[in-house]
Amino acid sequence: MSTANQIWSNLPAEYAIPSRAPSLHDAYAYCERLARSHYENFSVATWFLPKRLRQHFYNVYAYCRISDDLGDETGDRDASLQLLDEWECELNACYVGEPRHPVFVALAGTVREFDIPKQTFADLLTAFRQDQKVTRYETFDDLLGYCRYSANPVGQLVLYLCGYRDRERQQVSDYTCTALQLANFWQDVSADFEKGRIYLPLEDLRKYSVTEADIAGNQNTAAFCEMMRFEVQRAHEWFARGLPLATKVSRELATDIELFSRGGQEILNAIERQGYAVLGCRPVISKQRKLALVARAALHKLI
């Protein structure tokens, strides 16, 4: 077995780049299966999308899902960087060649139909490479710089699929995507620390006299909880900046935006309900609350 194959073998077998490209039908089925099996809310969200867009969303989601896993699931910095390089070669082939991976076979048609710039996909890879090299962020502005690559391209891709290309909508979308990323960071402080990463700005740790030892020991001190209160409020403010987007897009897309925005805000609410003590106790949204969010989104679509 070659070194390259050995590296791919650390991931699900279906992720590997095959020697021959599958048929378009099989590539579409691959992306749909990946989307439906990896993200419990994804299939729910697609209920509100026009049927003509669903396969395109599956294709884009599959790209994002595997890209993320290549950067986060190998447990080996050098292996992740090599896999991301190989993945980007397939991205390049999607635009100017003949890709072999089913994701890019499926995505090629999406790219052509919606004229999606390659850089939007490549920006995500920039973030996943950065995760292999940067494990701390000195300032909040530094963290926002990371979100520019890790989160904001996802919203931009959604806008392209729905026919929106203007910078005004993209800017408001960026606010929502950054807010969602921040909510996930505040939810996963302990899990990220186990991977060697801290996304809480170091300037804030110093300001509130919180140490890395506190995080390592799951010490939800009064100082730590006060810092988290500040971070949660900051994320709420970014969600508020993104709210106007729902008034600038179609009803179908507005429903999805509301569903994901409310889901992110519910994460923040869950953090608040447990007194901001997130270390060693990951805040989660109950099934009942998730169903309430979906019901609310469906009701708004009918009104």
mmCIF file of C-alpha atoms in Angstrom:
data_model
loop_
_atom_site.group_PDB
_atom_site.id
_atom_site.type_symbol
_atom_site.label_atom_id
_atom_site.label_comp_id
_atom_site.label_asym_id
_atom_site.label_seq_id
_atom_site.Cartn_x
_atom_site.Cartn_y
_atom_site.Cartn_z
ATOM 1 C CA MET A 1 0.000 0.000 0.000
ATOM 2 C CA SER A 2 1.399 3.416 -0.950
ATOM 3 C CA THR A 3 1.931 6.168 1.587
ATOM 4 C CA ALA A 4 -0.899 8.180 0.034
ATOM 5 C CA ASN A 5 -3.285 5.250 0.307
ATOM 6 C CA GLN A 6 -2.232 4.669 3.890
ATOM 7 C CA ILE A 7 -3.119 8.244 4.760
ATOM 8 C CA TRP A 8 -6.544 7.989 3.131
ATOM 9 C CA SER A 9 -7.140 4.691 4.940
ATOM 10 C CA ASN A 10 -7.383 6.600 8.251
ATOM 11 C CA LEU A 11 -10.653 8.098 7.016
ATOM 12 C CA PRO A 12 -13.932 6.491 5.883
ATOM 13 C CA ALA A 13 -13.267 4.321 2.841
ATOM 14 C CA GLU A 14 -15.811 6.274 0.796
ATOM 15 C CA TYR A 15 -13.682 9.427 1.125
ATOM 16 C CA ALA A 16 -10.759 8.076 -0.906
ATOM 17 C CA ILE A 17 -10.149 9.334 -4.442
ATOM 18 C CA PRO A 18 -10.975 6.421 -6.781
ATOM 19 C CA SER A 19 -8.826 5.407 -9.738
ATOM 20 C CA ARG A 20 -11.753 6.023 -12.092
ATOM 21 C CA ALA A 21 -14.511 8.611 -11.977
ATOM 22 C CA PRO A 22 -18.026 7.323 -11.199
ATOM 23 C CA SER A 23 -21.040 8.043 -13.378
ATOM 24 C CA LEU A 24 -22.859 11.307 -12.758
ATOM 25 C CA HIS A 25 -25.830 9.345 -11.390
ATOM 26 C CA ASP A 26 -23.607 7.540 -8.873
ATOM 27 C CA ALA A 27 -21.865 10.789 -7.956
ATOM 28 C CA TYR A 28 -25.194 12.456 -7.210
ATOM 29 C CA ALA A 29 -26.267 9.503 -5.071
ATOM 30 C CA TYR A 30 -22.951 9.645 -3.186
ATOM 31 C CA CYS A 31 -23.411 13.323 -2.284
ATOM 32 C CA GLU A 32 -27.020 12.875 -1.203
ATOM 33 C CA ARG A 33 -26.141 9.868 0.946
ATOM 34 C CA LEU A 34 -23.274 11.748 2.598
ATOM 35 C CA ALA A 35 -25.413 14.803 3.301
ATOM 36 C CA ARG A 36 -28.282 12.825 4.780
ATOM 37 C CA SER A 37 -26.116 10.543 6.911
ATOM 38 C CA HIS A 38 -23.709 13.096 8.360
ATOM 39 C CA TYR A 39 -25.855 15.992 9.446
ATOM 40 C CA GLU A 40 -29.175 15.360 11.098
ATOM 41 C CA ASN A 41 -30.509 18.851 10.404
ATOM 42 C CA PHE A 42 -29.445 18.968 6.773
ATOM 43 C CA SER A 43 -32.273 16.856 5.379
ATOM 44 C CA VAL A 44 -34.706 18.828 7.518
ATOM 45 C CA ALA A 45 -33.449 22.108 6.083
ATOM 46 C CA THR A 46 -33.823 20.878 2.517
ATOM 47 C CA TRP A 47 -37.575 20.423 3.063
ATOM 48 C CA PHE A 48 -37.871 24.179 2.604
ATOM 49 C CA LEU A 49 -35.759 24.403 -0.553
ATOM 50 C CA PRO A 50 -37.093 24.248 -4.098
ATOM 51 C CA LYS A 51 -36.687 20.676 -5.325
ATOM 52 C CA ARG A 52 -34.551 21.837 -8.260
ATOM 53 C CA LEU A 53 -31.869 23.030 -5.820
ATOM 54 C CA ARG A 54 -31.649 20.039 -3.489
ATOM 55 C CA GLN A 55 -29.067 18.045 -5.426
ATOM 56 C CA HIS A 56 -26.870 21.121 -5.752
ATOM 57 C CA PHE A 57 -27.036 21.625 -2.005
ATOM 58 C CA TYR A 58 -26.104 17.987 -1.464
ATOM 59 C CA ASN A 59 -23.088 18.463 -3.749
ATOM 60 C CA VAL A 60 -21.876 21.556 -1.931
ATOM 61 C CA TYR A 61 -22.499 20.031 1.483
ATOM 62 C CA ALA A 62 -20.535 16.897 0.581
ATOM 63 C CA TYR A 63 -17.576 19.060 -0.422
ATOM 64 C CA CYS A 64 -17.718 21.001 2.859
ATOM 65 C CA ARG A 65 -18.159 17.847 4.955
ATOM 66 C CA ILE A 66 -15.203 15.952 3.550
ATOM 67 C CA SER A 67 -12.993 19.060 3.485
ATOM 68 C CA ASP A 68 -13.679 19.559 7.182
ATOM 69 C CA ASP A 69 -12.949 15.920 8.012
ATOM 70 C CA LEU A 70 -9.675 15.947 6.077
ATOM 71 C CA GLY A 71 -8.528 18.757 8.310
ATOM 72 C CA ASP A 72 -9.954 17.485 11.562
ATOM 73 C CA GLU A 73 -10.226 13.700 11.666
ATOM 74 C CA THR A 74 -6.798 12.305 10.798
ATOM 75 C CA GLY A 75 -5.105 13.190 14.077
ATOM 76 C CA ASP A 76 -1.929 13.925 12.116
ATOM 77 C CA ARG A 77 -0.957 17.444 11.036
ATOM 78 C CA ASP A 78 1.245 16.401 8.118
ATOM 79 C CA ALA A 79 -1.291 13.853 6.890
ATOM 80 C CA SER A 80 -4.069 16.442 6.942
ATOM 81 C CA LEU A 81 -1.987 18.917 4.976
ATOM 82 C CA GLN A 82 -1.168 16.273 2.353
ATOM 83 C CA LEU A 83 -4.807 15.211 2.044
ATOM 84 C CA LEU A 84 -5.950 18.808 1.703
ATOM 85 C CA ASP A 85 -3.415 19.290 -1.099
ATOM 86 C CA GLU A 86 -4.746 16.231 -2.920
ATOM 87 C CA TRP A 87 -8.298 17.432 -2.361
ATOM 88 C CA GLU A 88 -7.432 20.814 -3.857
ATOM 89 C CA CYS A 89 -5.997 19.079 -6.921
ATOM 90 C CA GLU A 90 -9.424 17.514 -7.417
ATOM 91 C CA LEU A 91 -11.013 20.951 -6.954
ATOM 92 C CA ASN A 92 -8.755 22.315 -9.685
ATOM 93 C CA ALA A 93 -9.690 19.393 -11.940
ATOM 94 C CA CYS A 94 -13.350 20.182 -11.279
ATOM 95 C CA TYR A 95 -12.792 23.541 -12.974
ATOM 96 C CA VAL A 96 -10.243 22.755 -15.679
ATOM 97 C CA GLY A 97 -9.907 18.991 -15.987
ATOM 98 C CA GLU A 98 -11.511 15.639 -15.282
ATOM 99 C CA PRO A 99 -11.998 14.993 -11.559
ATOM 100 C CA ARG A 100 -12.203 11.421 -10.260
ATOM 101 C CA HIS A 101 -13.790 11.897 -6.847
ATOM 102 C CA PRO A 102 -17.609 11.627 -6.856
ATOM 103 C CA VAL A 103 -17.971 14.924 -4.996
ATOM 104 C CA PHE A 104 -16.222 16.812 -7.775
ATOM 105 C CA VAL A 105 -17.908 14.845 -10.552
ATOM 106 C CA ALA A 106 -21.215 15.994 -9.058
ATOM 107 C CA LEU A 107 -19.991 19.475 -8.211
ATOM 108 C CA ALA A 108 -18.708 20.242 -11.721
ATOM 109 C CA GLY A 109 -22.236 20.740 -13.053
ATOM 110 C CA THR A 110 -23.192 22.859 -10.057
ATOM 111 C CA VAL A 111 -20.169 25.083 -10.598
ATOM 112 C CA ARG A 112 -21.031 25.589 -14.263
ATOM 113 C CA GLU A 113 -24.745 26.188 -13.752
ATOM 114 C CA PHE A 114 -24.310 28.780 -11.014
ATOM 115 C CA ASP A 115 -20.939 30.192 -12.105
ATOM 116 C CA ILE A 116 -19.406 29.729 -8.647
ATOM 117 C CA PRO A 117 -15.864 31.130 -8.268
ATOM 118 C CA LYS A 118 -13.291 28.500 -7.343
ATOM 119 C CA GLN A 119 -11.870 30.784 -4.662
ATOM 120 C CA THR A 120 -15.007 30.382 -2.557
ATOM 121 C CA PHE A 121 -14.345 26.645 -2.266
ATOM 122 C CA ALA A 122 -10.587 27.180 -1.871
ATOM 123 C CA ASP A 123 -11.100 29.582 1.042
ATOM 124 C CA LEU A 124 -12.480 26.723 3.137
ATOM 125 C CA LEU A 125 -9.299 24.753 2.530
ATOM 126 C CA THR A 126 -7.311 27.773 3.719
ATOM 127 C CA ALA A 127 -9.125 27.555 7.053
ATOM 128 C CA PHE A 128 -8.552 23.811 7.415
ATOM 129 C CA ARG A 129 -4.862 24.235 6.656
ATOM 130 C CA GLN A 130 -4.710 27.037 9.199
ATOM 131 C CA ASP A 131 -6.100 24.669 11.827
ATOM 132 C CA GLN A 132 -3.015 22.508 11.352
ATOM 133 C CA LYS A 133 -0.659 25.417 12.000
ATOM 134 C CA VAL A 134 -2.455 27.927 14.240
ATOM 135 C CA THR A 135 -3.912 26.771 17.552
ATOM 136 C CA ARG A 136 -4.320 30.091 19.380
ATOM 137 C CA TYR A 137 -5.764 33.497 18.443
ATOM 138 C CA GLU A 138 -4.410 36.573 20.164
ATOM 139 C CA THR A 139 -7.295 38.939 19.450
ATOM 140 C CA PHE A 140 -10.951 38.786 18.474
ATOM 141 C CA ASP A 141 -10.038 40.376 15.151
ATOM 142 C CA ASP A 142 -7.627 37.494 14.546
ATOM 143 C CA LEU A 143 -10.484 35.068 15.197
ATOM 144 C CA LEU A 144 -12.720 36.976 12.788
ATOM 145 C CA GLY A 145 -9.979 36.581 10.192
ATOM 146 C CA TYR A 146 -10.199 32.820 10.641
ATOM 147 C CA CYS A 147 -14.009 32.887 10.351
ATOM 148 C CA ARG A 148 -13.631 34.678 7.035
ATOM 149 C CA TYR A 149 -12.266 31.409 5.650
ATOM 150 C CA SER A 150 -13.851 28.768 7.888
ATOM 151 C CA ALA A 151 -17.471 29.937 7.941
ATOM 152 C CA ASN A 152 -18.288 32.805 5.606
ATOM 153 C CA PRO A 153 -17.670 30.903 2.336
ATOM 154 C CA VAL A 154 -20.495 28.506 3.238
ATOM 155 C CA GLY A 155 -23.044 31.302 3.261
ATOM 156 C CA GLN A 156 -21.630 32.705 0.045
ATOM 157 C CA LEU A 157 -22.009 29.304 -1.626
ATOM 158 C CA VAL A 158 -25.642 29.140 -0.524
ATOM 159 C CA LEU A 159 -26.282 32.584 -1.991
ATOM 160 C CA TYR A 160 -24.719 31.567 -5.314
ATOM 161 C CA LEU A 161 -26.982 28.518 -5.465
ATOM 162 C CA CYS A 162 -30.016 30.718 -4.883
ATOM 163 C CA GLY A 163 -29.038 33.236 -7.539
ATOM 164 C CA TYR A 164 -27.618 36.033 -5.385
ATOM 165 C CA ARG A 165 -24.192 37.382 -6.333
ATOM 166 C CA ASP A 166 -24.102 40.911 -4.888
ATOM 167 C CA ARG A 167 -21.673 41.941 -2.183
ATOM 168 C CA GLU A 168 -24.407 43.515 -0.032
ATOM 169 C CA ARG A 169 -26.143 40.184 0.606
ATOM 170 C CA GLN A 170 -22.821 38.394 0.986
ATOM 171 C CA GLN A 171 -21.744 40.840 3.694
ATOM 172 C CA VAL A 172 -24.920 40.291 5.724
ATOM 173 C CA SER A 173 -24.565 36.532 5.196
ATOM 174 C CA ASP A 174 -21.005 36.754 6.523
ATOM 175 C CA TYR A 175 -22.350 38.191 9.781
ATOM 176 C CA THR A 176 -24.660 35.194 10.258
ATOM 177 C CA CYS A 177 -22.004 32.646 9.338
ATOM 178 C CA THR A 178 -19.471 34.225 11.684
ATOM 179 C CA ALA A 179 -22.068 34.195 14.455
ATOM 180 C CA LEU A 180 -22.749 30.496 13.858
ATOM 181 C CA GLN A 181 -19.023 29.774 13.990
ATOM 182 C CA LEU A 182 -18.651 31.690 17.252
ATOM 183 C CA ALA A 183 -21.612 29.824 18.780
ATOM 184 C CA ASN A 184 -19.966 26.516 17.858
ATOM 185 C CA PHE A 185 -16.658 27.656 19.339
ATOM 186 C CA TRP A 186 -18.285 28.635 22.640
ATOM 187 C CA GLN A 187 -20.183 25.327 22.698
ATOM 188 C CA ASP A 188 -17.061 23.234 22.079
ATOM 189 C CA VAL A 189 -14.368 24.853 24.232
ATOM 190 C CA SER A 190 -13.445 21.555 25.907
ATOM 191 C CA ALA A 191 -13.616 19.464 22.729
ATOM 192 C CA ASP A 192 -11.425 21.947 20.860
ATOM 193 C CA PHE A 193 -8.923 22.024 23.714
ATOM 194 C CA GLU A 194 -8.608 18.243 23.517
ATOM 195 C CA LYS A 195 -7.533 18.769 19.891
ATOM 196 C CA GLY A 196 -4.946 21.274 21.051
ATOM 197 C CA ARG A 197 -6.897 24.367 20.008
ATOM 198 C CA ILE A 198 -8.269 27.397 21.836
ATOM 199 C CA TYR A 199 -10.544 29.698 19.878
ATOM 200 C CA LEU A 200 -11.246 32.008 22.805
ATOM 201 C CA PRO A 201 -9.115 35.121 22.173
ATOM 202 C CA LEU A 202 -6.050 35.113 24.396
ATOM 203 C CA GLU A 203 -6.582 38.812 25.117
ATOM 204 C CA ASP A 204 -9.899 37.877 26.729
ATOM 205 C CA LEU A 205 -8.349 35.110 28.816
ATOM 206 C CA ARG A 206 -5.901 37.666 30.207
ATOM 207 C CA LYS A 207 -8.603 40.298 30.720
ATOM 208 C CA TYR A 208 -10.689 37.903 32.827
ATOM 209 C CA SER A 209 -7.711 36.186 34.504
ATOM 210 C CA VAL A 210 -8.551 32.807 32.979
ATOM 211 C CA THR A 211 -5.678 30.391 32.364
ATOM 212 C CA GLU A 212 -5.208 27.498 29.995
ATOM 213 C CA ALA A 213 -4.883 25.335 33.090
ATOM 214 C CA ASP A 214 -8.456 26.293 34.003
ATOM 215 C CA ILE A 215 -9.626 25.048 30.616
ATOM 216 C CA ALA A 216 -7.519 21.894 30.807
ATOM 217 C CA GLY A 217 -8.940 21.083 34.240
ATOM 218 C CA ASN A 218 -12.552 21.907 33.306
ATOM 219 C CA GLN A 219 -12.559 24.597 35.970
ATOM 220 C CA ASN A 220 -15.725 26.617 35.432
ATOM 221 C CA THR A 221 -14.553 29.400 37.702
ATOM 222 C CA ALA A 222 -16.506 32.581 38.270
ATOM 223 C CA ALA A 223 -13.958 34.388 36.105
ATOM 224 C CA PHE A 224 -14.334 31.866 33.273
ATOM 225 C CA CYS A 225 -18.140 32.056 33.350
ATOM 226 C CA GLU A 226 -18.019 35.841 33.313
ATOM 227 C CA MET A 227 -15.755 35.709 30.266
ATOM 228 C CA MET A 228 -18.153 33.325 28.534
ATOM 229 C CA ARG A 229 -21.037 35.673 29.290
ATOM 230 C CA PHE A 230 -19.110 38.358 27.405
ATOM 231 C CA GLU A 231 -18.364 36.034 24.460
ATOM 232 C CA VAL A 232 -21.975 34.845 24.206
ATOM 233 C CA GLN A 233 -23.239 38.425 24.145
ATOM 234 C CA ARG A 234 -20.763 39.222 21.402
ATOM 235 C CA ALA A 235 -22.039 36.297 19.318
ATOM 236 C CA HIS A 236 -25.640 37.504 19.853
ATOM 237 C CA GLU A 237 -24.590 40.854 18.395
ATOM 238 C CA TRP A 238 -23.238 39.187 15.253
ATOM 239 C CA PHE A 239 -26.477 37.258 14.829
ATOM 240 C CA ALA A 240 -28.358 40.568 15.083
ATOM 241 C CA ARG A 241 -26.207 42.028 12.305
ATOM 242 C CA GLY A 242 -27.173 39.131 10.055
ATOM 243 C CA LEU A 243 -30.944 39.264 10.651
ATOM 244 C CA PRO A 244 -31.702 41.603 7.694
ATOM 245 C CA LEU A 245 -30.617 38.891 5.250
ATOM 246 C CA ALA A 246 -33.949 37.084 5.592
ATOM 247 C CA THR A 247 -35.710 40.153 4.196
ATOM 248 C CA LYS A 248 -33.428 40.316 1.168
ATOM 249 C CA VAL A 249 -33.924 36.789 -0.226
ATOM 250 C CA SER A 250 -36.699 34.474 -1.395
ATOM 251 C CA ARG A 251 -39.147 33.032 1.114
ATOM 252 C CA GLU A 252 -37.669 29.532 0.735
ATOM 253 C CA LEU A 253 -34.150 30.691 1.504
ATOM 254 C CA ALA A 254 -35.398 33.003 4.257
ATOM 255 C CA THR A 255 -36.933 29.949 5.957
ATOM 256 C CA ASP A 256 -33.593 28.129 5.911
ATOM 257 C CA ILE A 257 -31.755 31.196 7.150
ATOM 258 C CA GLU A 258 -34.165 31.498 10.041
ATOM 259 C CA LEU A 259 -33.831 27.802 10.874
ATOM 260 C CA PHE A 260 -30.038 27.882 11.057
ATOM 261 C CA SER A 261 -29.858 31.293 12.726
ATOM 262 C CA ARG A 262 -32.354 30.268 15.392
ATOM 263 C CA GLY A 263 -30.440 27.028 15.863
ATOM 264 C CA GLY A 264 -27.238 28.971 16.493
ATOM 265 C CA GLN A 265 -28.996 31.302 18.877
ATOM 266 C CA GLU A 266 -30.417 28.294 20.714
ATOM 267 C CA ILE A 267 -26.849 27.099 21.290
ATOM 268 C CA LEU A 268 -26.120 30.440 22.938
ATOM 269 C CA ASN A 269 -29.323 30.130 24.971
ATOM 270 C CA ALA A 270 -28.249 26.661 26.099
ATOM 271 C CA ILE A 271 -24.931 28.096 27.262
ATOM 272 C CA GLU A 272 -26.796 30.771 29.204
ATOM 273 C CA ARG A 273 -29.137 28.203 30.794
ATOM 274 C CA GLN A 274 -26.210 26.330 32.314
ATOM 275 C CA GLY A 275 -24.683 29.496 33.696
ATOM 276 C CA TYR A 276 -21.946 29.682 31.021
ATOM 277 C CA ALA A 277 -20.214 26.669 32.602
ATOM 278 C CA VAL A 278 -19.330 24.930 29.319
ATOM 279 C CA LEU A 279 -16.094 23.238 30.387
ATOM 280 C CA GLY A 280 -16.585 19.485 30.618
ATOM 281 C CA CYS A 281 -20.313 19.906 29.950
ATOM 282 C CA ARG A 282 -21.111 20.618 26.303
ATOM 283 C CA PRO A 283 -24.356 22.604 25.931
ATOM 284 C CA VAL A 284 -26.868 20.896 23.650
ATOM 285 C CA ILE A 285 -30.243 21.724 22.165
ATOM 286 C CA SER A 286 -32.960 19.306 23.228
ATOM 287 C CA LYS A 287 -34.940 17.386 20.598
ATOM 288 C CA GLN A 288 -38.056 19.221 21.735
ATOM 289 C CA ARG A 289 -36.454 22.593 21.067
ATOM 290 C CA LYS A 290 -35.176 21.430 17.667
ATOM 291 C CA LEU A 291 -38.666 20.333 16.689
ATOM 292 C CA ALA A 292 -40.033 23.679 17.855
ATOM 293 C CA LEU A 293 -37.553 25.487 15.619
ATOM 294 C CA VAL A 294 -38.568 23.417 12.603
ATOM 295 C CA ALA A 295 -42.270 23.913 13.334
ATOM 296 C CA ARG A 296 -41.776 27.647 13.656
ATOM 297 C CA ALA A 297 -39.876 27.823 10.372
ATOM 298 C CA ALA A 298 -42.576 25.776 8.608
ATOM 299 C CA LEU A 299 -45.303 28.017 10.010
ATOM 300 C CA HIS A 300 -43.557 31.135 8.719
ATOM 301 C CA LYS A 301 -43.359 29.594 5.263
ATOM 302 C CA LEU A 302 -47.120 29.023 5.237
ATOM 303 C CA ILE A 303 -48.033 32.492 6.443
#
